[in-house]
XYZ file of C-alpha atoms in Angstrom:
453
model
C -59.648 27.481 42.553
C -57.007 24.846 43.390
C -53.291 25.358 42.607
C -52.059 22.661 40.334
C -48.710 21.032 41.187
C -46.203 21.410 38.455
C -43.071 19.438 38.291
C -39.789 21.242 38.928
C -37.594 21.985 35.922
C -34.844 19.989 37.446
C -37.168 16.855 37.117
C -37.293 17.111 33.350
C -35.078 15.110 31.331
C -34.217 15.243 27.453
C -35.430 12.524 24.912
C -31.782 11.728 24.262
C -31.245 11.044 28.036
C -34.386 8.991 28.212
C -33.415 6.897 25.078
C -29.890 6.514 26.472
C -31.524 5.152 29.971
C -33.569 2.705 27.915
C -30.641 1.578 26.028
C -28.548 0.797 28.906
C -31.432 -0.936 30.666
C -31.731 -3.131 27.576
C -28.202 -4.011 27.178
C -27.820 -4.596 30.824
C -31.129 -6.415 31.488
C -31.216 -8.941 28.246
C -28.106 -11.111 27.642
C -27.208 -12.006 24.154
C -29.336 -15.112 22.920
C -30.130 -16.981 19.846
C -33.082 -15.954 18.074
C -34.617 -17.778 15.232
C -37.051 -16.404 12.435
C -37.377 -15.188 8.821
C -35.550 -12.293 7.217
C -37.709 -9.699 5.626
C -37.045 -5.977 4.456
C -33.519 -6.809 3.806
C -31.226 -3.740 2.719
C -27.805 -3.946 2.033
C -26.445 -0.409 2.335
C -23.391 1.074 0.422
C -21.485 1.141 3.471
C -21.655 -2.613 3.624
C -24.018 -2.809 6.617
C -27.088 -5.102 6.351
C -30.462 -3.838 7.722
C -33.549 -6.244 8.009
C -36.259 -7.380 10.162
C -36.483 -10.984 11.946
C -39.994 -11.955 12.061
C -42.149 -15.038 12.845
C -46.024 -15.642 12.780
C -46.678 -13.063 15.475
C -44.001 -10.315 15.820
C -40.936 -8.834 14.255
C -37.886 -6.882 15.309
C -35.502 -4.640 13.486
C -31.662 -5.985 13.170
C -28.470 -4.484 12.059
C -25.394 -6.391 11.022
C -22.260 -4.497 10.336
C -20.057 -5.045 7.405
C -17.003 -6.715 9.322
C -19.422 -9.244 10.831
C -21.251 -9.772 7.597
C -18.165 -10.510 5.801
C -17.387 -13.524 7.965
C -20.440 -15.436 7.079
C -20.188 -18.400 4.878
C -23.228 -17.295 3.173
C -25.194 -14.136 1.963
C -28.371 -13.309 3.628
C -31.439 -13.349 1.465
C -34.979 -11.954 1.664
C -37.031 -14.667 3.290
C -34.375 -16.822 4.444
C -35.054 -18.673 7.883
C -31.943 -18.093 10.111
C -30.900 -18.198 13.626
C -28.819 -15.113 14.878
C -27.228 -13.999 18.145
C -26.750 -10.419 19.170
C -27.086 -7.676 21.539
C -30.477 -6.410 22.141
C -30.122 -2.669 22.243
C -31.855 0.801 21.344
C -30.986 3.010 18.437
C -30.998 6.225 20.324
C -31.409 8.654 17.345
C -34.801 7.269 16.330
C -35.633 5.470 19.349
C -36.027 2.035 17.714
C -35.644 -1.269 19.554
C -33.269 -3.430 17.675
C -30.715 -6.273 17.663
C -26.995 -5.724 16.720
C -26.205 -8.900 15.231
C -22.924 -10.578 15.885
C -23.405 -14.239 14.555
C -25.928 -15.739 11.930
C -26.336 -19.186 10.676
C -29.096 -20.820 8.478
C -31.889 -22.399 10.589
C -31.550 -26.180 11.218
C -27.714 -25.904 10.515
C -26.792 -24.752 14.234
C -25.406 -28.151 15.086
C -23.301 -28.508 12.013
C -21.766 -25.118 12.493
C -21.088 -25.946 16.185
C -19.495 -29.162 15.142
C -17.494 -27.461 12.581
C -16.108 -24.923 15.376
C -15.494 -27.750 17.803
C -13.256 -29.701 15.251
C -11.651 -26.547 14.045
C -10.617 -25.411 17.520
C -9.455 -29.012 18.345
C -7.187 -29.407 15.168
C -5.767 -25.769 15.628
C -4.856 -26.556 19.317
C -2.996 -29.646 17.902
C -0.948 -27.453 15.359
C -2.337 -28.638 12.206
C -3.158 -25.154 10.850
C 0.328 -23.763 11.796
C 2.028 -22.097 8.880
C 5.304 -23.763 9.946
C 4.288 -27.117 8.723
C 2.903 -25.835 5.466
C 5.042 -26.922 2.412
C 5.828 -25.063 -0.654
C 4.104 -26.213 -3.992
C 6.510 -27.424 -6.652
C 7.281 -24.938 -9.442
C 7.393 -27.402 -12.129
C 5.478 -30.954 -11.126
C 6.367 -33.841 -13.038
C 2.636 -35.051 -12.315
C -0.519 -33.823 -10.514
C -3.132 -35.786 -8.711
C -6.580 -34.989 -8.319
C -9.026 -36.258 -5.482
C -12.748 -35.979 -6.636
C -15.570 -37.630 -8.210
C -15.205 -38.979 -11.838
C -18.748 -37.306 -12.507
C -17.718 -33.886 -10.792
C -18.001 -30.873 -13.037
C -14.844 -29.704 -10.718
C -12.791 -32.416 -12.440
C -13.512 -31.152 -15.929
C -12.641 -27.741 -14.736
C -9.367 -28.907 -13.243
C -8.377 -30.927 -16.264
C -9.208 -28.232 -18.900
C -7.266 -25.791 -16.946
C -4.210 -27.931 -16.664
C -4.457 -28.799 -20.461
C -4.825 -25.123 -21.269
C -1.741 -24.016 -19.094
C 0.749 -27.074 -19.426
C -0.733 -30.027 -21.377
C 2.390 -31.934 -21.093
C 1.936 -32.613 -17.325
C 0.278 -36.064 -16.678
C -2.744 -35.938 -14.500
C -3.804 -39.019 -12.145
C -7.174 -39.271 -10.751
C -7.732 -40.699 -7.283
C -11.584 -41.148 -7.626
C -13.836 -40.738 -4.447
C -17.511 -39.668 -3.678
C -17.417 -36.116 -2.572
C -20.976 -36.052 -1.153
C -22.989 -38.573 0.764
C -22.889 -40.903 3.768
C -19.567 -42.766 3.022
C -17.965 -39.969 0.920
C -15.563 -38.782 3.836
C -14.057 -42.194 4.200
C -13.462 -42.516 0.403
C -11.839 -38.917 0.257
C -9.601 -39.934 3.068
C -8.635 -43.525 1.465
C -7.988 -41.761 -1.981
C -5.555 -39.257 -0.270
C -3.839 -42.153 1.521
C -3.373 -43.970 -1.713
C -1.953 -40.903 -3.450
C 0.587 -40.640 -0.594
C 1.441 -44.406 -0.517
C 1.882 -44.679 -4.428
C 3.913 -41.406 -4.767
C 3.372 -41.041 -8.291
C 2.315 -37.230 -8.387
C 4.250 -34.163 -6.971
C 1.150 -32.399 -5.924
C -2.297 -33.362 -5.006
C -5.478 -31.258 -5.641
C -8.416 -32.053 -3.476
C -11.469 -30.364 -4.921
C -15.291 -30.167 -5.524
C -17.809 -27.654 -6.745
C -19.832 -25.329 -4.520
C -22.850 -26.143 -2.513
C -24.445 -25.877 0.672
C -22.954 -26.584 4.019
C -24.494 -30.100 4.004
C -23.151 -30.782 0.686
C -19.547 -29.902 1.518
C -19.617 -31.368 5.059
C -17.553 -34.398 3.857
C -14.489 -32.094 3.674
C -15.184 -31.055 7.426
C -14.934 -34.489 8.891
C -11.859 -35.266 10.914
C -10.980 -38.237 8.985
C -10.453 -36.278 6.037
C -8.379 -33.384 7.947
C -6.008 -36.321 9.398
C -5.541 -37.699 6.039
C -4.556 -34.408 4.533
C -2.254 -33.620 7.535
C -0.468 -37.114 7.099
C -0.175 -36.736 3.334
C 3.491 -36.682 2.313
C 2.656 -34.952 -1.040
C 2.015 -31.205 -0.999
C -1.831 -30.664 -0.986
C -4.157 -27.989 -2.454
C -7.595 -27.583 -1.164
C -10.172 -26.347 -3.815
C -13.673 -26.970 -2.350
C -16.527 -24.931 -3.138
C -16.640 -21.374 -4.137
C -14.583 -18.442 -2.690
C -16.851 -17.836 0.167
C -16.885 -21.398 1.217
C -14.491 -22.464 3.942
C -13.799 -26.048 5.261
C -11.511 -27.768 7.612
C -9.851 -29.275 4.820
C -8.838 -25.544 3.623
C -7.210 -25.030 6.864
C -5.217 -28.240 6.863
C -3.998 -28.208 3.185
C -0.795 -26.656 2.350
C -2.423 -24.028 0.091
C -6.125 -23.183 -0.085
C -7.525 -21.981 -3.476
C -10.938 -20.218 -3.697
C -12.156 -22.539 -6.571
C -11.114 -25.796 -8.363
C -9.892 -24.030 -11.304
C -8.007 -21.633 -9.083
C -6.265 -24.829 -7.451
C -5.289 -25.847 -10.992
C -3.706 -22.558 -11.507
C -1.807 -22.593 -8.380
C -0.248 -25.932 -8.844
C 0.607 -25.753 -12.713
C 3.113 -23.702 -14.593
C 1.549 -21.326 -17.317
C 2.907 -22.362 -20.777
C 2.503 -19.177 -22.338
C 4.136 -17.308 -19.481
C 7.019 -19.966 -19.489
C 7.502 -19.435 -23.408
C 7.568 -15.742 -22.828
C 10.105 -16.161 -20.072
C 12.159 -18.466 -22.216
C 11.991 -16.136 -25.249
C 13.130 -13.165 -22.913
C 15.881 -15.427 -21.593
C 16.869 -16.233 -25.246
C 16.997 -12.790 -26.134
C 19.070 -11.716 -23.258
C 21.548 -14.538 -23.688
C 21.791 -13.371 -27.436
C 22.508 -9.744 -26.353
C 25.118 -10.861 -23.785
C 26.753 -13.266 -26.350
C 26.934 -10.408 -28.793
C 28.396 -8.109 -26.149
C 30.806 -10.775 -25.330
C 32.054 -11.318 -28.986
C 32.375 -7.570 -29.587
C 34.480 -7.197 -26.415
C 36.757 -10.154 -27.187
C 37.224 -8.706 -30.890
C 38.157 -5.364 -29.506
C 40.449 -6.931 -27.021
C 42.052 -8.897 -29.572
C 42.526 -5.903 -31.921
C 44.142 -3.978 -29.009
C 46.570 -6.969 -28.329
C 47.344 -7.334 -32.195
C 48.481 -3.592 -32.102
C 50.708 -4.016 -29.068
C 52.438 -7.189 -30.496
C 55.677 -6.146 -31.902
C 58.788 -7.725 -33.651
C 61.466 -8.691 -31.048
C 63.971 -6.481 -33.032
C 61.877 -3.337 -33.052
C 60.922 -3.847 -29.564
C 64.942 -4.089 -28.636
C 65.445 -0.922 -30.626
C 62.576 0.786 -28.908
C 63.793 -0.168 -25.565
C 67.512 0.834 -26.646
C 66.231 4.252 -27.455
C 64.352 4.454 -24.291
C 67.308 3.527 -22.353
C 69.497 6.234 -24.174
C 66.955 8.981 -23.423
C 66.597 7.878 -19.725
C 70.360 8.020 -19.555
C 70.768 11.618 -21.155
C 67.886 12.643 -18.634
C 69.856 11.165 -15.860
C 73.130 13.041 -16.767
C 71.177 16.320 -16.905
C 69.618 15.730 -13.594
C 72.891 14.938 -12.081
C 74.709 17.988 -13.541
C 71.757 20.052 -12.364
C 71.631 18.718 -8.998
C 75.560 19.445 -8.637
C 75.061 23.034 -9.944
C 72.459 23.630 -7.353
C 74.463 22.088 -4.431
C 77.777 24.318 -5.248
C 75.525 27.327 -5.376
C 73.841 26.510 -2.068
C 77.184 25.981 -0.393
C 78.597 29.289 -1.789
C 75.538 30.906 -0.437
C 75.974 29.349 3.104
C 79.551 30.460 3.150
C 78.656 33.934 2.448
C 76.094 34.003 5.176
C 78.489 32.362 7.634
C 81.149 34.930 6.951
C 78.613 37.831 7.565
C 77.361 36.254 10.746
C 80.856 35.169 12.189
C 81.372 36.920 15.533
C 84.267 39.597 16.300
C 85.868 37.936 19.292
C 88.662 40.453 19.968
C 86.115 43.335 19.922
C 83.617 41.457 22.137
C 86.623 40.486 24.557
C 87.711 44.221 24.790
C 84.172 45.345 25.563
C 83.945 42.551 28.128
C 86.907 43.777 29.936
C 85.641 47.457 29.922
C 82.335 46.440 31.370
C 84.050 44.333 33.921
C 86.214 47.348 34.961
C 83.149 49.387 35.183
C 81.481 46.968 37.354
C 84.402 46.801 39.964
C 84.426 50.647 40.109
C 80.560 50.814 40.645
C 80.970 48.103 43.416
C 83.551 50.040 45.256
C 81.490 53.190 45.145
C 78.531 51.406 46.498
C 80.485 49.693 49.343
C 81.859 53.141 50.184
C 78.410 54.756 50.294
C 77.013 52.054 52.284
C 79.883 52.289 54.876
C 79.193 55.901 55.400
C 75.433 55.290 55.787
C 76.176 52.508 58.342
C 78.462 54.794 60.300
C 75.727 57.463 60.308
C 73.188 54.996 61.548
C 75.421 53.621 64.228
C 76.192 57.143 65.741
C 72.430 57.766 65.572
C 71.701 54.431 67.614
C 74.182 55.197 70.113
C 72.760 58.612 70.793
C 69.253 57.188 71.017
C 70.110 54.184 73.087
C 68.394 54.441 76.571
C 71.091 52.364 78.104
C 73.490 55.122 77.352
C 71.306 57.486 79.580
C 71.188 54.878 82.284
C 74.764 54.460 82.363
C 74.930 58.340 83.544
C 72.851 57.352 86.632
C 69.504 57.409 85.700
C 66.760 54.836 86.134
C 63.601 53.737 84.429
C 60.657 53.158 86.869
C 58.119 50.667 85.920
C 54.715 49.820 87.311
C 53.925 45.956 87.901
C 52.357 45.754 84.511
C 55.379 46.828 82.585
C 54.275 50.497 81.960
C 56.944 53.198 82.369
C 56.081 55.997 85.214
C 56.254 59.393 83.577
C 54.473 61.415 86.266
C 54.642 60.858 90.184
C 50.995 61.175 90.221
C 50.705 57.759 88.483
C 52.325 56.199 91.747
C 50.236 55.250 95.004
C 51.762 55.009 98.491
C 53.418 51.829 99.005
C 53.256 50.546 95.340
C 55.621 48.410 94.100
C 57.674 49.499 91.279
C 60.625 48.008 89.178
C 63.712 50.126 88.699
C 66.005 49.552 85.653
C 69.436 50.593 86.097
C 72.459 50.483 83.798
C 73.748 47.196 85.300
C 70.470 45.441 86.479
C 66.754 45.707 88.122
C 65.691 46.471 91.619
C 62.467 46.410 93.372
C 61.391 49.621 95.316
C 58.347 50.622 97.286
C 56.956 54.288 97.104
C 57.045 55.973 100.365
C 55.876 59.790 100.389
C 57.020 62.065 103.544
C 54.121 63.752 105.383
C 52.967 66.616 103.552
C 55.147 65.883 100.478
C 53.785 66.545 96.949
C 53.526 63.655 94.730
C 56.428 64.707 92.432
C 60.092 63.537 92.424
C 62.945 65.717 92.966
C 65.094 66.563 89.786
């Protein structure tokens, strides 16, 4: 019986690790590319993400397009739609499904139009035609409004009906142009230039209804963008529906999601203005009423204050008499208070006046006592000094020397007290009463080491 070779447990990997390795290989090995096919099994989730399959005659692949990418598309993906998409080939690890994470999508056959759109958009943006700094404010109350569109366009009817409903008194001037077809871009540009040269309107609406990218392509032409940028009149672009974007939208001073919205942007609302007027009227009436009441009360107050000159003089005379009486009372009161304070100060001064005679006698007595104390102190100090002088005289070594004695000192200055401290032939110093002398120690043969007394 042969033994089977089983793998080591360290060589076993998990399914998660395997799928992660496969995902890394796919993302690193297959670069993003444009892929064409038909949308099928489309599901728009509540999260806003789109899940679908892209298929052709021989195969299909799962795809996912997340909400933030999906919201930037100029159209809504539909079941059975032929599209071209670009994304990252990857693997959904949780289910081990091969899929494409879609970043861009365009209708099949329109790739060149989208590329042309992006090229022109980047070019004009680099020139500053989209900058907010060059955008102009729309007039709040235009005297006339111009419209660049086809006379047969439904957008024209929508715009005119909206203007008539909101402010029927504003004149409308049509600058006709084809909005679709081979020469439509040139006609639109010429109509915009004509409006700018004639200067008969205060705002210009450039509009047409919705359609495919081919239908709206006239508004993506550079000639139209240049005409809008050079127009001296504030412009509003209302091309297509809310999800449609054209180069004209970016260049115009304002972009409206629809032609009707463009008409609403440029025209004041009659009902709203009437409401504002009524509110202003009521506010003015209230302010005028308050002003009249204030002035009436002020007039009544001034009327009460208006007096006959004689009555005013009498009132002033009475006030003068009262003030005079008050002044006399205050002067009298101040005088009395000053006299009382003076008496009080005199009493305090007399009480605190010093007794000079008594102080002088006390001073003389203390002076005599100090003199007596000084004499006693000097006498005691003299006696003490005499005692100390007597003691000093008795203890003075020079007095002993005067009697014939001498001090014997070694060479280092030490006094000799015992003859045993002296060596033969040693030099010593003798201090006498009247000076010093040098001596040498000599001992007789057999003499003892002591000095005779």
